[in-house]
Short mmCIF file of C-alpha atoms and ligand atoms in Angstrom, two decimals:
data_model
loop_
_atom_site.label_atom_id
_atom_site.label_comp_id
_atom_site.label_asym_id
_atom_site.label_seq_id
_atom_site.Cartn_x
_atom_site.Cartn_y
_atom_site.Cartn_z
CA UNK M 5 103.21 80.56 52.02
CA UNK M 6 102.40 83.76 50.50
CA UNK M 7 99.60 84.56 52.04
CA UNK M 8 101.14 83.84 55.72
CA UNK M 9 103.69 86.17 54.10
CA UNK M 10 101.30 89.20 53.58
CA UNK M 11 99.38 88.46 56.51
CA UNK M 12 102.72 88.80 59.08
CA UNK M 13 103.65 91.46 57.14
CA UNK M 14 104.83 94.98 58.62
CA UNK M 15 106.75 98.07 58.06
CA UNK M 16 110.41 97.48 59.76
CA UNK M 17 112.03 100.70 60.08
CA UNK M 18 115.03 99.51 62.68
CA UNK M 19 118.18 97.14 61.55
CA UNK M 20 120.49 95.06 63.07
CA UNK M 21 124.12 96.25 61.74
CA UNK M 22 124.13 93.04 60.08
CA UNK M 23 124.99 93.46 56.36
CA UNK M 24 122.21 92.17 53.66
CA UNK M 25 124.88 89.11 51.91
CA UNK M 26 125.20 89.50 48.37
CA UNK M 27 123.31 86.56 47.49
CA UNK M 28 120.15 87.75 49.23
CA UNK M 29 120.60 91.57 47.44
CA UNK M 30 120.78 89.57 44.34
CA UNK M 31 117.41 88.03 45.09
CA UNK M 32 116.10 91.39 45.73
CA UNK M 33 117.33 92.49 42.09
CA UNK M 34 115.95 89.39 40.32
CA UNK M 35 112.72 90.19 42.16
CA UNK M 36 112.65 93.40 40.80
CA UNK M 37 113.55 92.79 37.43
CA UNK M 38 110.60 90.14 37.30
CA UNK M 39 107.90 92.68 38.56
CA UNK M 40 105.23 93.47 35.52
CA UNK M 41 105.19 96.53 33.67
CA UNK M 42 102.92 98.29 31.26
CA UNK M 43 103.26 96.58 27.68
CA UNK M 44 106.01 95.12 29.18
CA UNK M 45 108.48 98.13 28.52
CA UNK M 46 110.87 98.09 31.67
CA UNK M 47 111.09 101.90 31.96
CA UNK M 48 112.21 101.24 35.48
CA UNK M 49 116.22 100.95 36.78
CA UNK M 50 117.44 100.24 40.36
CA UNK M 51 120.27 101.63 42.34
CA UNK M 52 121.76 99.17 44.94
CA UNK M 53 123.03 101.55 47.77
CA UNK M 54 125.35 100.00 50.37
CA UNK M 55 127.90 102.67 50.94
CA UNK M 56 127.16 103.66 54.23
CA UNK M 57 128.20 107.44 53.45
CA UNK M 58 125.52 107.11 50.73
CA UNK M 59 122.88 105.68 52.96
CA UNK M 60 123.01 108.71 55.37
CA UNK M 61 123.54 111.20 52.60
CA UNK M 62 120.05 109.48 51.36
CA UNK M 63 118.50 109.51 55.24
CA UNK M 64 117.88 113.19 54.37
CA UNK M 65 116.30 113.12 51.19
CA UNK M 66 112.95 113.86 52.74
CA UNK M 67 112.17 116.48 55.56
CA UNK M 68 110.73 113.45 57.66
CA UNK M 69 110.29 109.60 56.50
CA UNK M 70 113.92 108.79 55.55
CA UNK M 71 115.26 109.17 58.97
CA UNK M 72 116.24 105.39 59.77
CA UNK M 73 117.93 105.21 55.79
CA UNK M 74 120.92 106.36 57.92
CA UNK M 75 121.13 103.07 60.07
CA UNK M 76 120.13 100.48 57.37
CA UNK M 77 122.38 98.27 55.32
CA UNK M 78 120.51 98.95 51.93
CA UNK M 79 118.62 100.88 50.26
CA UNK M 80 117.04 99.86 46.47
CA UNK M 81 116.57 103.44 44.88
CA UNK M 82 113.73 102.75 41.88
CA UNK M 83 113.88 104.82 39.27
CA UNK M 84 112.62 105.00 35.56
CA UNK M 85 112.47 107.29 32.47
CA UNK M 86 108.84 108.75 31.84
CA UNK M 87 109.99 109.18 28.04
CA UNK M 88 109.68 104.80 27.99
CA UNK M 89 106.22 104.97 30.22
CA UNK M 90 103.37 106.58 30.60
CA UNK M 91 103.00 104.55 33.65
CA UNK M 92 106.06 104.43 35.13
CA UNK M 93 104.83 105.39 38.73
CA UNK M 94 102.73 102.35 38.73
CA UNK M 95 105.54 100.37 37.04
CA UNK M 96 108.06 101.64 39.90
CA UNK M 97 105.33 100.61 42.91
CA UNK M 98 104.74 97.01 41.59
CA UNK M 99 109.13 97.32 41.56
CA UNK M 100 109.07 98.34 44.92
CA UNK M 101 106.69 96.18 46.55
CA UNK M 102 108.37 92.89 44.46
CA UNK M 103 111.75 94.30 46.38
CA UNK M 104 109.19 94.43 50.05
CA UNK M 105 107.85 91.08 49.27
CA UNK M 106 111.41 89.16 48.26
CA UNK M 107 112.80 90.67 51.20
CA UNK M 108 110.44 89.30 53.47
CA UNK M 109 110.34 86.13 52.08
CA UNK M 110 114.13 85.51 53.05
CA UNK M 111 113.47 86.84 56.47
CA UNK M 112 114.33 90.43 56.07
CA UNK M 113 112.16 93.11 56.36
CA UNK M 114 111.86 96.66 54.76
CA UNK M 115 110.23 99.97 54.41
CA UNK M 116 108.99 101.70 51.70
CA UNK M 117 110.68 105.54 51.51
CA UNK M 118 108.67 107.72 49.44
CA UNK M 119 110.74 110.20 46.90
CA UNK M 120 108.48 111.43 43.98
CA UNK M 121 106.14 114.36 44.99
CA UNK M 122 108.00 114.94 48.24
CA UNK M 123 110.56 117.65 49.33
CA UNK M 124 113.87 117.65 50.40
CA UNK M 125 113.68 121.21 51.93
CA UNK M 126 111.87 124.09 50.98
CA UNK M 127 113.18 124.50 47.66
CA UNK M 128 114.91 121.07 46.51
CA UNK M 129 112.80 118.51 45.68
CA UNK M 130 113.84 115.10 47.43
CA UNK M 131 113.70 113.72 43.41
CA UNK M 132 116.75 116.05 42.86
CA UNK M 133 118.13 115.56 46.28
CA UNK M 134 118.58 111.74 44.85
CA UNK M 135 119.56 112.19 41.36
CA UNK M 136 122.11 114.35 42.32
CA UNK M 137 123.34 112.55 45.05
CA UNK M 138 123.46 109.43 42.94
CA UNK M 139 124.41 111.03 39.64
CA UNK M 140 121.48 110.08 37.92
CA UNK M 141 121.34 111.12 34.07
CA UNK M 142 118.40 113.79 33.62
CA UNK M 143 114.90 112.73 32.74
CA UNK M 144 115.18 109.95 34.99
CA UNK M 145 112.48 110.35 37.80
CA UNK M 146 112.58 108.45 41.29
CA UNK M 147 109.80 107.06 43.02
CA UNK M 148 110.36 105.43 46.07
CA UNK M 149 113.69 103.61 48.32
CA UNK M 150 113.49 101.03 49.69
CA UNK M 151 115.03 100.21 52.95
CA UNK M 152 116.31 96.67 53.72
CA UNK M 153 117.61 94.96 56.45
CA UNK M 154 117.30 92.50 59.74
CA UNK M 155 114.55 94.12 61.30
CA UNK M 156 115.90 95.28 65.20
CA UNK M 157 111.96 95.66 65.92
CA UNK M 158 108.92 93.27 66.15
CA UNK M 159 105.22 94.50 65.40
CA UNK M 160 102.50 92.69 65.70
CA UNK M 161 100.35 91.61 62.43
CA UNK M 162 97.67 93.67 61.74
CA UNK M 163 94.59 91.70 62.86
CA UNK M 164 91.61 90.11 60.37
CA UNK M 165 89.26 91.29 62.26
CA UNK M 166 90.84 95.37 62.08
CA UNK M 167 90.82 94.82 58.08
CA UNK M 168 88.46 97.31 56.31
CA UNK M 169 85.78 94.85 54.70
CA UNK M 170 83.51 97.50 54.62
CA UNK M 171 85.55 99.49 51.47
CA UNK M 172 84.81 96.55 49.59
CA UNK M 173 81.62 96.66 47.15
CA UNK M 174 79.68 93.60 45.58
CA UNK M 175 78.31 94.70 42.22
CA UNK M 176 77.53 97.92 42.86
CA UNK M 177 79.15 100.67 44.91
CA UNK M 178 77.75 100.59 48.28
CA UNK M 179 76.59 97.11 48.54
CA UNK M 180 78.77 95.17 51.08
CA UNK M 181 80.34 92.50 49.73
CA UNK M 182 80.50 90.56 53.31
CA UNK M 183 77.20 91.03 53.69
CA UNK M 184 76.21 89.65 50.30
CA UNK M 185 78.46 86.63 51.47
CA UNK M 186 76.56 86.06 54.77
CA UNK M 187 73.37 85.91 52.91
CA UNK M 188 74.90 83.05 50.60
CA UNK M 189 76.34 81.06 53.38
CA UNK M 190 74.12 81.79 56.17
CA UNK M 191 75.68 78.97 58.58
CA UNK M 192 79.38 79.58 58.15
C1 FMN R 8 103.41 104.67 48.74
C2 FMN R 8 104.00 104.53 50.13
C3 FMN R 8 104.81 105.52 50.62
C4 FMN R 8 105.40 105.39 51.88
N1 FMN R 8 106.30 106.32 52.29
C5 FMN R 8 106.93 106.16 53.47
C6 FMN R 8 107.97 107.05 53.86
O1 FMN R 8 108.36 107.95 53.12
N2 FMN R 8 108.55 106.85 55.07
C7 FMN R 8 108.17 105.84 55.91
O2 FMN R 8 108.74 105.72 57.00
N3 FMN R 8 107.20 104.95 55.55
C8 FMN R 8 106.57 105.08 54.36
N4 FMN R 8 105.64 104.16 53.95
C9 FMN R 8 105.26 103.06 54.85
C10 FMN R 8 103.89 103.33 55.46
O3 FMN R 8 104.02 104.34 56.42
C11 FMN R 8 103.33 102.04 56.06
O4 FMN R 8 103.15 101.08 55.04
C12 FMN R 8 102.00 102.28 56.77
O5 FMN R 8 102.20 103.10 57.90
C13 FMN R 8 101.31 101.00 57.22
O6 FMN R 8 102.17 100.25 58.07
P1 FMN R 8 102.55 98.73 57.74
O7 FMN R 8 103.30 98.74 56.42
O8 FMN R 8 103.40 98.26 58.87
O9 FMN R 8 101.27 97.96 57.61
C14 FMN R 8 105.08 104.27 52.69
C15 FMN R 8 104.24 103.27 52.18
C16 FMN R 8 103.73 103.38 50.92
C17 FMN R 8 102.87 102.25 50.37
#
């Protein structure tokens, strides 16, 4: 089920105006809050955005990429405190793609919005953009949103056959690893 998951998988950035019920955000949260982290610290926190005003307050957080925020029922702001992690980035991604990955398990669909290292306009970052918006305590950095809903869009999977096999290495860097499997099982 999980790998027909992944393989069906695809960035949704349009919403019906359907809300996301309660049960299913809470799904999303207990998703989140199960996602790994380095030593097991938990640097990250979450910020469950419904408030419509909020949502297109949040739509401009980046110059471009945040756009559709404005039209979505929820966004999942991931945060953490880089004083608890050394890692938190990485913590924050596996966060955010355990959020992706719930959602489309229960038949919505999402979008990843990035926040760290981008800009709200030439001199805000979209990080402050957020925490101010949101009234985040200082020290506490944002990494991504992301964007949940009933998608209003199909796209089609992205094929096997378009995969990029060739970035991965058997051994050594440089040595295919599907051609090292075609040797071993010559007839298949
Ligand atoms: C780290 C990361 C940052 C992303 N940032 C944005 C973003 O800010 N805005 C956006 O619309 N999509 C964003 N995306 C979604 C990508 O554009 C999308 O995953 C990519 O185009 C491949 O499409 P697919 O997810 O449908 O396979 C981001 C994805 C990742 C993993």
């Amino acid at each position: 089920m999980f790998l027909s998951l992944i393989q069906k998988r695809r960035s949704i950035r349009r919403y019906l105006a359907k809300p996301v019920e309660d049960e299913k955000i809470e799904v999303l949260i207990e998703a989140a809050l199960r996602a790994p982290s380095s030593r097991g610290l938990n640097p990250w926190e979450f910020i469950v955005v419904t408030e419509r005003r909020l949502l297109e307050k949040l739509s401009q957080a980046r110059v471009h990429g945040a756009e559709f925020l404005k039209d979505s029922p929820l966004g999942i702001v991931v945060c953490a405190d880089p004083e608890r992690c050394d890692v938190w980035v990485e913590d924050c991604s596996i966060a955010s793609t355990f959020i992706q990955l719930a959602s489309e398990s229960m038949g919505l669909r999402s979008c990843w919005i990035q926040i760290r290292e981008r800009l709200h306009n030439e001199t805000v970052t979209s990080e402050a953009y957020v925490s101010d918006l949101l009234g985040m305590p200082p020290g506490l950095r944002v990494e991504s949103i992301v964007s949940v809903g009933y998608p209003n869009e199909t796209k089609p999977p992205h094929k096997k056959e378009d995969l990029r096999y060739e970035k991965v290495h058997h051994n050594q860097y440089g040595r295919s690893y599907t051609t090292a499997l075609r040797a071993k099982y010559p007839n298949s």
